[in-house]
C-alpha cells in the first residue's frame, strides 16, 4: 500500500474531507458533480491522480440524493486505477429501519448495506444507529468499522461544561451516556421514551432534583425532528434544573428543530461534524481518518 492514500471528497463534505486528508497526508481532490436540468447527475474526478488506494468522503444524510453520485464516483475511481476504495461516511443513513416494524416494510438497513458492499472495499463511520443489530459486521459483508465519538465529546464537555450531569433521553442512549459520564467522572441518568409517531414522543424522567447544582448535558446519537430532545429538555426544566446543553452526535435537524429546542428551554446545542451544520463544535474527522488508515493497512499491508 502507498503510505499516503488519496482522499476524494464529494460535495458538501469539504471541511470534513480536508480533516481526513490532513491525517492521511496524501493527495486530496474534490469530485465534480454537475446537476443537469432534468435532474440527472454527471460526476467527474481529476484523471491525473494516483487512486490506487483512495478514501472517499461522503456523509450519507439525505442518502437518496447522495448515493448515486457516490456510486458514479466510485466507478470512475475503478476506471482510473483504484485497487481499494474505502468509504468514509461519518453519518450512515438508513440504519434505523433495521426490522420490518409493520408487515410489508422493506428493511432498508440491510438493503443499503448490501448496496454499499457492492461498490466499496470497506467502510468507516461514526456511531451508527445500531439497535436491534448488534454490530456492523452483521449488516456488511465487507469490513466496516464504527468510530465512537465519545472521546471527542468527553473532551469537549470537560473543557466547556462545569459539573455536568449526563442525561440520556431513552434506554438506547445508556450505552453512550454511561461511557461519557465515566470518562468525565460525572453522574448520569437515563429517561424512558415512547414514540407514537415521527414527531410525537413522550418521555418520563427519573428523579432529577437529586442532581440540583449540576449542568444537565442531554446526549442523543441523532437529532432528527428534535422531538426526543425537546421532550427531554421539558423534563429537565420541569425538575427545576438549569438550561441543559444538548449534544447530538449526528445533527440532521429536520423541521424548525432549533427553534423548538430554544422554546422548550434548551441552552447551547452542539453536534459533532458528521453532518455539516452551524452547531458543529466537536471534530471527529481525525478519529475517522485514523480508522480508515488502520483499515487500509489491515487489508492491504502497512
Ligand atoms: C432513536 O432511537 C434515536 O436514538 C434518536 O433518539 C432519534 O432518532 C431522534 O429522533 P428525533 O429527533 O426525530 O426525535
PDB file of C-alpha atoms and ligand atoms in Angstrom:
ATOM      1  CA  UNK A   1       0.000   0.000   0.000  1.00  0.00           C
ATOM      2  CA  UNK A   2       1.282   3.515  -0.709  1.00  0.00           C
ATOM      3  CA  UNK A   3       1.831   5.134   2.684  1.00  0.00           C
ATOM      4  CA  UNK A   4      -0.448   8.007   1.739  1.00  0.00           C
ATOM      5  CA  UNK A   5      -3.864   7.165   0.289  1.00  0.00           C
ATOM      6  CA  UNK A   6      -5.658   9.730  -1.835  1.00  0.00           C
ATOM      7  CA  UNK A   7      -8.726  11.472  -0.394  1.00  0.00           C
ATOM      8  CA  UNK A   8     -11.663  12.097  -2.749  1.00  0.00           C
ATOM      9  CA  UNK A   9     -14.288  14.474  -1.362  1.00  0.00           C
ATOM     10  CA  UNK A  10     -17.915  14.510  -2.506  1.00  0.00           C
ATOM     11  CA  UNK A  11     -19.652  17.937  -2.472  1.00  0.00           C
ATOM     12  CA  UNK A  12     -20.790  19.145   0.954  1.00  0.00           C
ATOM     13  CA  UNK A  13     -18.037  17.276   2.765  1.00  0.00           C
ATOM     14  CA  UNK A  14     -15.213  19.750   2.135  1.00  0.00           C
ATOM     15  CA  UNK A  15     -14.288  20.618   5.733  1.00  0.00           C
ATOM     16  CA  UNK A  16     -14.536  17.040   6.989  1.00  0.00           C
ATOM     17  CA  UNK A  17     -12.700  15.749   3.902  1.00  0.00           C
ATOM     18  CA  UNK A  18      -9.794  18.166   4.386  1.00  0.00           C
ATOM     19  CA  UNK A  19      -9.596  16.983   8.000  1.00  0.00           C
ATOM     20  CA  UNK A  20      -9.288  13.400   6.758  1.00  0.00           C
ATOM     21  CA  UNK A  21      -6.668  14.312   4.156  1.00  0.00           C
ATOM     22  CA  UNK A  22      -4.612  16.222   6.756  1.00  0.00           C
ATOM     23  CA  UNK A  23      -4.218  12.983   8.717  1.00  0.00           C
ATOM     24  CA  UNK A  24      -3.747  10.686   5.715  1.00  0.00           C
ATOM     25  CA  UNK A  25      -1.190  13.074   4.218  1.00  0.00           C
ATOM     26  CA  UNK A  26      -1.790  12.049   0.584  1.00  0.00           C
ATOM     27  CA  UNK A  27      -3.306  13.947  -2.356  1.00  0.00           C
ATOM     28  CA  UNK A  28      -6.736  15.446  -1.783  1.00  0.00           C
ATOM     29  CA  UNK A  29      -9.217  16.195  -4.529  1.00  0.00           C
ATOM     30  CA  UNK A  30     -12.880  17.128  -4.954  1.00  0.00           C
ATOM     31  CA  UNK A  31     -15.280  15.138  -7.111  1.00  0.00           C
ATOM     32  CA  UNK A  32     -17.016  17.449  -9.563  1.00  0.00           C
ATOM     33  CA  UNK A  33     -20.775  16.855  -9.516  1.00  0.00           C
ATOM     34  CA  UNK A  34     -22.938  18.569 -12.112  1.00  0.00           C
ATOM     35  CA  UNK A  35     -26.735  18.549 -11.969  1.00  0.00           C
ATOM     36  CA  UNK A  36     -28.353  18.505 -15.398  1.00  0.00           C
ATOM     37  CA  UNK A  37     -31.674  20.341 -15.883  1.00  0.00           C
ATOM     38  CA  UNK A  38     -33.504  17.003 -15.970  1.00  0.00           C
ATOM     39  CA  UNK A  39     -32.255  16.064 -12.503  1.00  0.00           C
ATOM     40  CA  UNK A  40     -29.612  13.621 -13.686  1.00  0.00           C
ATOM     41  CA  UNK A  41     -26.038  13.940 -12.459  1.00  0.00           C
ATOM     42  CA  UNK A  42     -22.584  13.919 -14.030  1.00  0.00           C
ATOM     43  CA  UNK A  43     -19.635  13.062 -11.805  1.00  0.00           C
ATOM     44  CA  UNK A  44     -16.039  13.779 -12.770  1.00  0.00           C
ATOM     45  CA  UNK A  45     -12.780  13.108 -10.971  1.00  0.00           C
ATOM     46  CA  UNK A  46      -9.366  14.556 -11.805  1.00  0.00           C
ATOM     47  CA  UNK A  47      -7.996  11.861 -14.141  1.00  0.00           C
ATOM     48  CA  UNK A  48      -4.371  12.633 -13.322  1.00  0.00           C
ATOM     49  CA  UNK A  49      -4.062  11.390  -9.715  1.00  0.00           C
ATOM     50  CA  UNK A  50      -2.911   8.143  -8.142  1.00  0.00           C
ATOM     51  CA  UNK A  51      -6.120   6.478  -6.976  1.00  0.00           C
ATOM     52  CA  UNK A  52      -4.745   3.014  -6.165  1.00  0.00           C
ATOM     53  CA  UNK A  53      -5.757   3.460  -2.505  1.00  0.00           C
ATOM     54  CA  UNK A  54      -8.489   6.008  -2.059  1.00  0.00           C
ATOM     55  CA  UNK A  55     -10.657   7.144   0.832  1.00  0.00           C
ATOM     56  CA  UNK A  56     -13.923   8.628  -0.444  1.00  0.00           C
ATOM     57  CA  UNK A  57     -15.542  11.078   1.970  1.00  0.00           C
ATOM     58  CA  UNK A  58     -19.324  11.354   1.805  1.00  0.00           C
ATOM     59  CA  UNK A  59     -21.647  11.723   4.761  1.00  0.00           C
ATOM     60  CA  UNK A  60     -24.844   9.811   3.980  1.00  0.00           C
ATOM     61  CA  UNK A  61     -27.548  12.066   5.410  1.00  0.00           C
ATOM     62  CA  UNK A  62     -30.416  12.629   2.967  1.00  0.00           C
ATOM     63  CA  UNK A  63     -28.999   9.498   1.378  1.00  0.00           C
ATOM     64  CA  UNK A  64     -31.355   9.270  -1.596  1.00  0.00           C
ATOM     65  CA  UNK A  65     -29.749  12.282  -3.259  1.00  0.00           C
ATOM     66  CA  UNK A  66     -26.182  11.242  -2.366  1.00  0.00           C
ATOM     67  CA  UNK A  67     -25.988   7.565  -3.153  1.00  0.00           C
ATOM     68  CA  UNK A  68     -25.953   7.717  -6.978  1.00  0.00           C
ATOM     69  CA  UNK A  69     -23.232  10.411  -7.280  1.00  0.00           C
ATOM     70  CA  UNK A  70     -21.236   8.389  -4.754  1.00  0.00           C
ATOM     71  CA  UNK A  71     -21.535   5.204  -6.816  1.00  0.00           C
ATOM     72  CA  UNK A  72     -20.645   7.090 -10.008  1.00  0.00           C
ATOM     73  CA  UNK A  73     -17.531   8.478  -8.273  1.00  0.00           C
ATOM     74  CA  UNK A  74     -16.575   5.009  -7.079  1.00  0.00           C
ATOM     75  CA  UNK A  75     -16.865   3.583 -10.578  1.00  0.00           C
ATOM     76  CA  UNK A  76     -14.801   6.478 -12.004  1.00  0.00           C
ATOM     77  CA  UNK A  77     -12.111   5.656  -9.437  1.00  0.00           C
ATOM     78  CA  UNK A  78     -12.057   1.989 -10.524  1.00  0.00           C
ATOM     79  CA  UNK A  79     -11.664   3.097 -14.136  1.00  0.00           C
ATOM     80  CA  UNK A  80      -8.703   5.229 -13.072  1.00  0.00           C
ATOM     81  CA  UNK A  81      -6.719   2.537 -11.320  1.00  0.00           C
ATOM     82  CA  UNK A  82      -8.313   2.228  -7.872  1.00  0.00           C
ATOM     83  CA  UNK A  83      -7.475  -1.096  -6.214  1.00  0.00           C
ATOM     84  CA  UNK A  84      -9.033  -0.227  -2.872  1.00  0.00           C
ATOM     85  CA  UNK A  85     -11.819   2.263  -2.299  1.00  0.00           C
ATOM     86  CA  UNK A  86     -12.740   2.881   1.327  1.00  0.00           C
ATOM     87  CA  UNK A  87     -15.860   4.896   2.100  1.00  0.00           C
ATOM     88  CA  UNK A  88     -15.623   7.339   4.994  1.00  0.00           C
ATOM     89  CA  UNK A  89     -19.275   8.106   5.707  1.00  0.00           C
ATOM     90  CA  UNK A  90     -19.305   9.907   9.067  1.00  0.00           C
ATOM     91  CA  UNK A  91     -23.100   9.632   9.127  1.00  0.00           C
ATOM     92  CA  UNK A  92     -24.510   6.387   7.799  1.00  0.00           C
ATOM     93  CA  UNK A  93     -28.151   6.806   6.842  1.00  0.00           C
ATOM     94  CA  UNK A  94     -30.879   4.201   6.771  1.00  0.00           C
ATOM     95  CA  UNK A  95     -29.673   2.379   9.877  1.00  0.00           C
ATOM     96  CA  UNK A  96     -32.850   2.985  11.886  1.00  0.00           C
ATOM     97  CA  UNK A  97     -35.100   0.778   9.741  1.00  0.00           C
ATOM     98  CA  UNK A  98     -33.375  -2.404  10.885  1.00  0.00           C
ATOM     99  CA  UNK A  99     -36.528  -4.549  11.044  1.00  0.00           C
ATOM    100  CA  UNK A 100     -39.912  -4.518   9.383  1.00  0.00           C
ATOM    101  CA  UNK A 101     -41.870  -2.635  12.038  1.00  0.00           C
ATOM    102  CA  UNK A 102     -45.060  -3.356  10.092  1.00  0.00           C
ATOM    103  CA  UNK A 103     -45.830  -6.154   7.629  1.00  0.00           C
ATOM    104  CA  UNK A 104     -44.675  -5.335   4.105  1.00  0.00           C
ATOM    105  CA  UNK A 105     -41.960  -2.819   5.032  1.00  0.00           C
ATOM    106  CA  UNK A 106     -38.556  -3.077   3.345  1.00  0.00           C
ATOM    107  CA  UNK A 107     -35.702  -3.430   5.831  1.00  0.00           C
ATOM    108  CA  UNK A 108     -33.671  -0.554   4.452  1.00  0.00           C
ATOM    109  CA  UNK A 109     -30.642  -1.038   6.749  1.00  0.00           C
ATOM    110  CA  UNK A 110     -29.887  -4.404   5.143  1.00  0.00           C
ATOM    111  CA  UNK A 111     -30.581  -3.228   1.601  1.00  0.00           C
ATOM    112  CA  UNK A 112     -28.452  -0.103   1.992  1.00  0.00           C
ATOM    113  CA  UNK A 113     -25.570  -2.105   3.465  1.00  0.00           C
ATOM    114  CA  UNK A 114     -25.735  -4.563   0.576  1.00  0.00           C
ATOM    115  CA  UNK A 115     -25.612  -1.693  -1.923  1.00  0.00           C
ATOM    116  CA  UNK A 116     -22.512  -0.172  -0.293  1.00  0.00           C
ATOM    117  CA  UNK A 117     -20.908  -3.612  -0.091  1.00  0.00           C
ATOM    118  CA  UNK A 118     -21.268  -3.931  -3.873  1.00  0.00           C
ATOM    119  CA  UNK A 119     -19.206  -0.805  -4.520  1.00  0.00           C
ATOM    120  CA  UNK A 120     -16.743  -0.287  -1.677  1.00  0.00           C
ATOM    121  CA  UNK A 121     -13.946  -2.394  -0.222  1.00  0.00           C
ATOM    122  CA  UNK A 122     -14.557  -1.146   3.299  1.00  0.00           C
ATOM    123  CA  UNK A 123     -16.400   1.458   5.309  1.00  0.00           C
ATOM    124  CA  UNK A 124     -15.703   3.689   8.272  1.00  0.00           C
ATOM    125  CA  UNK A 125     -18.498   5.532  10.023  1.00  0.00           C
ATOM    126  CA  UNK A 126     -19.234   7.202  13.362  1.00  0.00           C
ATOM    127  CA  UNK A 127     -21.651   5.776  15.945  1.00  0.00           C
ATOM    128  CA  UNK A 128     -24.081   4.134  13.522  1.00  0.00           C
ATOM    129  CA  UNK A 129     -27.586   3.705  14.891  1.00  0.00           C
ATOM    130  CA  UNK A 130     -27.331   0.035  15.786  1.00  0.00           C
ATOM    131  CA  UNK A 131     -30.180  -1.018  17.982  1.00  0.00           C
ATOM    132  CA  UNK A 132     -31.538  -4.435  17.180  1.00  0.00           C
ATOM    133  CA  UNK A 133     -28.484  -5.310  15.039  1.00  0.00           C
ATOM    134  CA  UNK A 134     -25.514  -5.513  17.416  1.00  0.00           C
ATOM    135  CA  UNK A 135     -22.655  -4.648  15.073  1.00  0.00           C
ATOM    136  CA  UNK A 136     -21.883  -3.534  11.537  1.00  0.00           C
ATOM    137  CA  UNK A 137     -20.451  -6.906  10.564  1.00  0.00           C
ATOM    138  CA  UNK A 138     -23.949  -8.370  10.877  1.00  0.00           C
ATOM    139  CA  UNK A 139     -25.001  -5.996   8.113  1.00  0.00           C
ATOM    140  CA  UNK A 140     -21.934  -5.626   5.914  1.00  0.00           C
ATOM    141  CA  UNK A 141     -20.014  -8.402   4.178  1.00  0.00           C
ATOM    142  CA  UNK A 142     -17.037  -6.074   3.603  1.00  0.00           C
ATOM    143  CA  UNK A 143     -15.036  -4.740   6.558  1.00  0.00           C
ATOM    144  CA  UNK A 144     -16.985  -1.973   8.261  1.00  0.00           C
ATOM    145  CA  UNK A 145     -15.702  -0.081  11.274  1.00  0.00           C
ATOM    146  CA  UNK A 146     -17.572   2.177  13.679  1.00  0.00           C
ATOM    147  CA  UNK A 147     -15.688   5.005  15.356  1.00  0.00           C
ATOM    148  CA  UNK A 148     -17.022   6.145  18.736  1.00  0.00           C
ATOM    149  CA  UNK A 149     -17.470   9.885  19.089  1.00  0.00           C
ATOM    150  CA  UNK A 150     -17.408   9.534  22.898  1.00  0.00           C
ATOM    151  CA  UNK A 151     -13.747  10.521  23.435  1.00  0.00           C
ATOM    152  CA  UNK A 152     -14.204  13.706  21.399  1.00  0.00           C
ATOM    153  CA  UNK A 153     -17.499  14.534  23.152  1.00  0.00           C
ATOM    154  CA  UNK A 154     -15.977  13.883  26.598  1.00  0.00           C
ATOM    155  CA  UNK A 155     -13.089  16.190  25.734  1.00  0.00           C
ATOM    156  CA  UNK A 156     -15.484  18.941  24.690  1.00  0.00           C
ATOM    157  CA  UNK A 157     -17.633  18.581  27.824  1.00  0.00           C
ATOM    158  CA  UNK A 158     -14.578  18.562  30.127  1.00  0.00           C
ATOM    159  CA  UNK A 159     -13.344  21.789  28.529  1.00  0.00           C
ATOM    160  CA  UNK A 160     -16.718  23.524  28.372  1.00  0.00           C
ATOM    161  CA  UNK A 161     -19.253  22.380  30.987  1.00  0.00           C
ATOM    162  CA  UNK A 162     -18.661  22.643  34.738  1.00  0.00           C
ATOM    163  CA  UNK A 163     -20.138  19.865  36.941  1.00  0.00           C
ATOM    164  CA  UNK A 164     -22.066  18.068  34.195  1.00  0.00           C
ATOM    165  CA  UNK A 165     -24.936  15.652  34.711  1.00  0.00           C
ATOM    166  CA  UNK A 166     -25.230  13.430  31.628  1.00  0.00           C
ATOM    167  CA  UNK A 167     -28.811  12.735  30.610  1.00  0.00           C
ATOM    168  CA  UNK A 168     -29.859  10.075  28.104  1.00  0.00           C
ATOM    169  CA  UNK A 169     -33.325  10.613  26.616  1.00  0.00           C
ATOM    170  CA  UNK A 170     -34.133   6.915  26.187  1.00  0.00           C
ATOM    171  CA  UNK A 171     -32.933   3.459  27.150  1.00  0.00           C
ATOM    172  CA  UNK A 172     -30.910   3.118  23.913  1.00  0.00           C
ATOM    173  CA  UNK A 173     -28.802   6.090  24.945  1.00  0.00           C
ATOM    174  CA  UNK A 174     -27.497   4.339  28.071  1.00  0.00           C
ATOM    175  CA  UNK A 175     -24.573   2.875  26.080  1.00  0.00           C
ATOM    176  CA  UNK A 176     -23.046   6.244  25.169  1.00  0.00           C
ATOM    177  CA  UNK A 177     -24.257   8.298  28.131  1.00  0.00           C
ATOM    178  CA  UNK A 178     -22.650   5.938  30.659  1.00  0.00           C
ATOM    179  CA  UNK A 179     -19.401   5.915  28.707  1.00  0.00           C
ATOM    180  CA  UNK A 180     -19.341   9.708  28.568  1.00  0.00           C
ATOM    181  CA  UNK A 181     -20.186  10.096  32.241  1.00  0.00           C
ATOM    182  CA  UNK A 182     -17.488   7.618  33.255  1.00  0.00           C
ATOM    183  CA  UNK A 183     -14.996   9.433  31.005  1.00  0.00           C
ATOM    184  CA  UNK A 184     -15.753  12.723  32.742  1.00  0.00           C
ATOM    185  CA  UNK A 185     -16.153  11.292  36.272  1.00  0.00           C
ATOM    186  CA  UNK A 186     -19.725  12.650  36.308  1.00  0.00           C
ATOM    187  CA  UNK A 187     -23.120  11.116  37.143  1.00  0.00           C
ATOM    188  CA  UNK A 188     -25.677  10.086  34.542  1.00  0.00           C
ATOM    189  CA  UNK A 189     -29.397   9.382  34.355  1.00  0.00           C
ATOM    190  CA  UNK A 190     -31.466   7.816  31.612  1.00  0.00           C
ATOM    191  CA  UNK A 191     -35.078   8.692  30.805  1.00  0.00           C
ATOM    192  CA  UNK A 192     -37.646   6.415  29.219  1.00  0.00           C
ATOM    193  CA  UNK A 193     -39.226   7.239  25.887  1.00  0.00           C
ATOM    194  CA  UNK A 194     -42.300   6.154  23.992  1.00  0.00           C
ATOM    195  CA  UNK A 195     -42.548   7.135  20.339  1.00  0.00           C
ATOM    196  CA  UNK A 196     -46.064   7.465  18.965  1.00  0.00           C
ATOM    197  CA  UNK A 197     -45.139   8.926  15.572  1.00  0.00           C
ATOM    198  CA  UNK A 198     -42.331  10.654  13.633  1.00  0.00           C
ATOM    199  CA  UNK A 199     -42.767  13.813  15.690  1.00  0.00           C
ATOM    200  CA  UNK A 200     -44.738  12.524  18.686  1.00  0.00           C
ATOM    201  CA  UNK A 201     -42.511  11.462  21.540  1.00  0.00           C
ATOM    202  CA  UNK A 202     -43.335  11.117  25.252  1.00  0.00           C
ATOM    203  CA  UNK A 203     -40.612  10.962  27.857  1.00  0.00           C
ATOM    204  CA  UNK A 204     -40.651  10.133  31.550  1.00  0.00           C
ATOM    205  CA  UNK A 205     -37.730  11.171  33.740  1.00  0.00           C
ATOM    206  CA  UNK A 206     -36.280   9.697  36.921  1.00  0.00           C
ATOM    207  CA  UNK A 207     -35.745  11.961  39.932  1.00  0.00           C
ATOM    208  CA  UNK A 208     -33.592  14.788  38.593  1.00  0.00           C
ATOM    209  CA  UNK A 209     -33.841  17.066  41.625  1.00  0.00           C
ATOM    210  CA  UNK A 210     -31.212  14.966  43.380  1.00  0.00           C
ATOM    211  CA  UNK A 211     -28.721  16.493  40.918  1.00  0.00           C
ATOM    212  CA  UNK A 212     -29.514  20.164  41.602  1.00  0.00           C
ATOM    213  CA  UNK A 213     -26.423  22.305  41.139  1.00  0.00           C
ATOM    214  CA  UNK A 214     -25.153  20.386  38.137  1.00  0.00           C
ATOM    215  CA  UNK A 215     -25.394  21.401  34.487  1.00  0.00           C
ATOM    216  CA  UNK A 216     -27.532  18.898  32.571  1.00  0.00           C
ATOM    217  CA  UNK A 217     -25.974  17.642  29.343  1.00  0.00           C
ATOM    218  CA  UNK A 218     -28.505  15.733  27.226  1.00  0.00           C
ATOM    219  CA  UNK A 219     -26.837  13.479  24.680  1.00  0.00           C
ATOM    220  CA  UNK A 220     -28.511  11.645  21.797  1.00  0.00           C
ATOM    221  CA  UNK A 221     -26.969   9.915  18.810  1.00  0.00           C
ATOM    222  CA  UNK A 222     -29.274  11.506  16.237  1.00  0.00           C
ATOM    223  CA  UNK A 223     -31.209  14.775  16.301  1.00  0.00           C
ATOM    224  CA  UNK A 224     -33.753  14.407  13.527  1.00  0.00           C
ATOM    225  CA  UNK A 225     -37.127  16.072  14.115  1.00  0.00           C
ATOM    226  CA  UNK A 226     -35.836  17.143  17.535  1.00  0.00           C
ATOM    227  CA  UNK A 227     -38.943  15.681  19.222  1.00  0.00           C
ATOM    228  CA  UNK A 228     -36.837  13.480  21.506  1.00  0.00           C
ATOM    229  CA  UNK A 229     -34.604  16.297  22.701  1.00  0.00           C
ATOM    230  CA  UNK A 230     -37.490  18.750  23.106  1.00  0.00           C
ATOM    231  CA  UNK A 231     -39.331  16.264  25.359  1.00  0.00           C
ATOM    232  CA  UNK A 232     -36.134  15.609  27.347  1.00  0.00           C
ATOM    233  CA  UNK A 233     -35.457  19.347  27.757  1.00  0.00           C
ATOM    234  CA  UNK A 234     -39.019  19.856  29.035  1.00  0.00           C
ATOM    235  CA  UNK A 235     -38.478  17.188  31.708  1.00  0.00           C
ATOM    236  CA  UNK A 236     -35.178  18.715  32.790  1.00  0.00           C
ATOM    237  CA  UNK A 237     -36.654  22.199  33.064  1.00  0.00           C
ATOM    238  CA  UNK A 238     -39.788  20.909  34.849  1.00  0.00           C
ATOM    239  CA  UNK A 239     -37.461  19.487  37.518  1.00  0.00           C
ATOM    240  CA  UNK A 240     -36.049  22.977  38.096  1.00  0.00           C
ATOM    241  CA  UNK A 241     -32.626  22.289  36.575  1.00  0.00           C
ATOM    242  CA  UNK A 242     -30.851  24.968  34.504  1.00  0.00           C
ATOM    243  CA  UNK A 243     -30.929  25.160  30.708  1.00  0.00           C
ATOM    244  CA  UNK A 244     -29.359  21.929  29.501  1.00  0.00           C
ATOM    245  CA  UNK A 245     -26.577  21.680  26.980  1.00  0.00           C
ATOM    246  CA  UNK A 246     -27.861  19.431  24.160  1.00  0.00           C
ATOM    247  CA  UNK A 247     -25.367  17.300  22.257  1.00  0.00           C
ATOM    248  CA  UNK A 248     -26.110  15.240  19.168  1.00  0.00           C
ATOM    249  CA  UNK A 249     -23.541  13.029  17.515  1.00  0.00           C
ATOM    250  CA  UNK A 250     -25.385  13.480  14.211  1.00  0.00           C
ATOM    251  CA  UNK A 251     -27.459  16.648  13.770  1.00  0.00           C
ATOM    252  CA  UNK A 252     -29.922  16.141  10.926  1.00  0.00           C
ATOM    253  CA  UNK A 253     -32.196  18.986  12.091  1.00  0.00           C
ATOM    254  CA  UNK A 254     -35.397  18.431  10.163  1.00  0.00           C
ATOM    255  CA  UNK A 255     -38.188  20.980  10.642  1.00  0.00           C
ATOM    256  CA  UNK A 256     -37.582  24.035  12.867  1.00  0.00           C
ATOM    257  CA  UNK A 257     -35.825  21.888  15.369  1.00  0.00           C
ATOM    258  CA  UNK A 258     -33.529  24.541  16.838  1.00  0.00           C
ATOM    259  CA  UNK A 259     -36.413  26.973  17.375  1.00  0.00           C
ATOM    260  CA  UNK A 260     -38.438  24.349  19.230  1.00  0.00           C
ATOM    261  CA  UNK A 261     -35.463  23.397  21.384  1.00  0.00           C
ATOM    262  CA  UNK A 262     -34.908  27.004  22.334  1.00  0.00           C
ATOM    263  CA  UNK A 263     -38.627  27.480  23.129  1.00  0.00           C
ATOM    264  CA  UNK A 264     -38.521  24.381  25.348  1.00  0.00           C
ATOM    265  CA  UNK A 265     -35.696  25.912  27.389  1.00  0.00           C
ATOM    266  CA  UNK A 266     -32.570  24.323  25.936  1.00  0.00           C
ATOM    267  CA  UNK A 267     -29.205  26.002  26.336  1.00  0.00           C
ATOM    268  CA  UNK A 268     -26.436  25.536  23.807  1.00  0.00           C
ATOM    269  CA  UNK A 269     -26.995  22.874  21.122  1.00  0.00           C
ATOM    270  CA  UNK A 270     -23.832  21.309  19.727  1.00  0.00           C
ATOM    271  CA  UNK A 271     -23.090  18.451  17.358  1.00  0.00           C
ATOM    272  CA  UNK A 272     -20.167  16.504  16.013  1.00  0.00           C
ATOM    273  CA  UNK A 273     -19.213  17.445  12.464  1.00  0.00           C
ATOM    274  CA  UNK A 274     -20.548  14.230  10.892  1.00  0.00           C
ATOM    275  CA  UNK A 275     -23.307  16.242   9.192  1.00  0.00           C
ATOM    276  CA  UNK A 276     -22.332  19.808   8.227  1.00  0.00           C
ATOM    277  CA  UNK A 277     -24.323  22.304  10.339  1.00  0.00           C
ATOM    278  CA  UNK A 278     -23.870  25.574  12.226  1.00  0.00           C
ATOM    279  CA  UNK A 279     -23.949  23.628  15.506  1.00  0.00           C
ATOM    280  CA  UNK A 280     -20.823  21.582  14.642  1.00  0.00           C
ATOM    281  CA  UNK A 281     -18.388  22.053  17.524  1.00  0.00           C
ATOM    282  CA  UNK A 282     -16.836  18.628  18.016  1.00  0.00           C
ATOM    283  CA  UNK A 283     -14.389  17.451  15.369  1.00  0.00           C
ATOM    284  CA  UNK A 284     -14.328  13.705  14.750  1.00  0.00           C
ATOM    285  CA  UNK A 285     -12.536  13.784  11.365  1.00  0.00           C
ATOM    286  CA  UNK A 286      -9.140  12.779  12.847  1.00  0.00           C
ATOM    287  CA  UNK A 287     -10.751   9.742  14.520  1.00  0.00           C
ATOM    288  CA  UNK A 288     -12.312   8.670  11.215  1.00  0.00           C
ATOM    289  CA  UNK A 289      -9.064   9.243   9.302  1.00  0.00           C
ATOM    290  CA  UNK A 290      -7.038   7.121  11.705  1.00  0.00           C
ATOM    291  CA  UNK A 291      -9.598   4.324  11.487  1.00  0.00           C
ATOM    292  CA  UNK A 292      -9.595   4.484   7.664  1.00  0.00           C
ATOM    293  CA  UNK A 293      -5.808   4.314   7.587  1.00  0.00           C
ATOM    294  CA  UNK A 294      -5.871   1.373  10.014  1.00  0.00           C
ATOM    295  CA  UNK A 295      -8.437  -0.406   7.842  1.00  0.00           C
ATOM    296  CA  UNK A 296      -6.347   0.023   4.687  1.00  0.00           C
ATOM    297  CA  UNK A 297      -3.241  -1.201   6.497  1.00  0.00           C
ATOM    298  CA  UNK A 298      -5.116  -4.222   7.858  1.00  0.00           C
ATOM    299  CA  UNK A 299      -6.472  -5.118   4.421  1.00  0.00           C
ATOM    300  CA  UNK A 300      -3.501  -4.310   2.191  1.00  0.00           C
ATOM    301  CA  UNK A 301      -0.486  -4.213   4.491  1.00  0.00           C
ATOM    302  CA  UNK A 302       1.153  -1.231   6.208  1.00  0.00           C
TER     303      UNK A 302
HETATM  304  C1  LIG B   1     -33.783   6.891  18.364  1.00  0.00           C
HETATM  305  O1  LIG B   1     -33.781   5.708  18.551  1.00  0.00           O
HETATM  306  C2  LIG B   1     -32.549   7.734  18.277  1.00  0.00           C
HETATM  307  O2  LIG B   1     -31.595   7.350  19.218  1.00  0.00           O
HETATM  308  C3  LIG B   1     -32.894   9.195  18.428  1.00  0.00           C
HETATM  309  O3  LIG B   1     -33.402   9.404  19.723  1.00  0.00           O
HETATM  310  C4  LIG B   1     -33.911   9.615  17.416  1.00  0.00           C
HETATM  311  O4  LIG B   1     -33.510   9.239  16.133  1.00  0.00           O
HETATM  312  C5  LIG B   1     -34.140  11.101  17.464  1.00  0.00           C
HETATM  313  O5  LIG B   1     -35.099  11.438  16.543  1.00  0.00           O
HETATM  314  P1  LIG B   1     -35.990  12.757  16.722  1.00  0.00           P
HETATM  315  O6  LIG B   1     -35.051  13.916  16.800  1.00  0.00           O
HETATM  316  O7  LIG B   1     -36.841  12.795  15.494  1.00  0.00           O
HETATM  317  O8  LIG B   1     -36.813  12.581  17.950  1.00  0.00           O
END
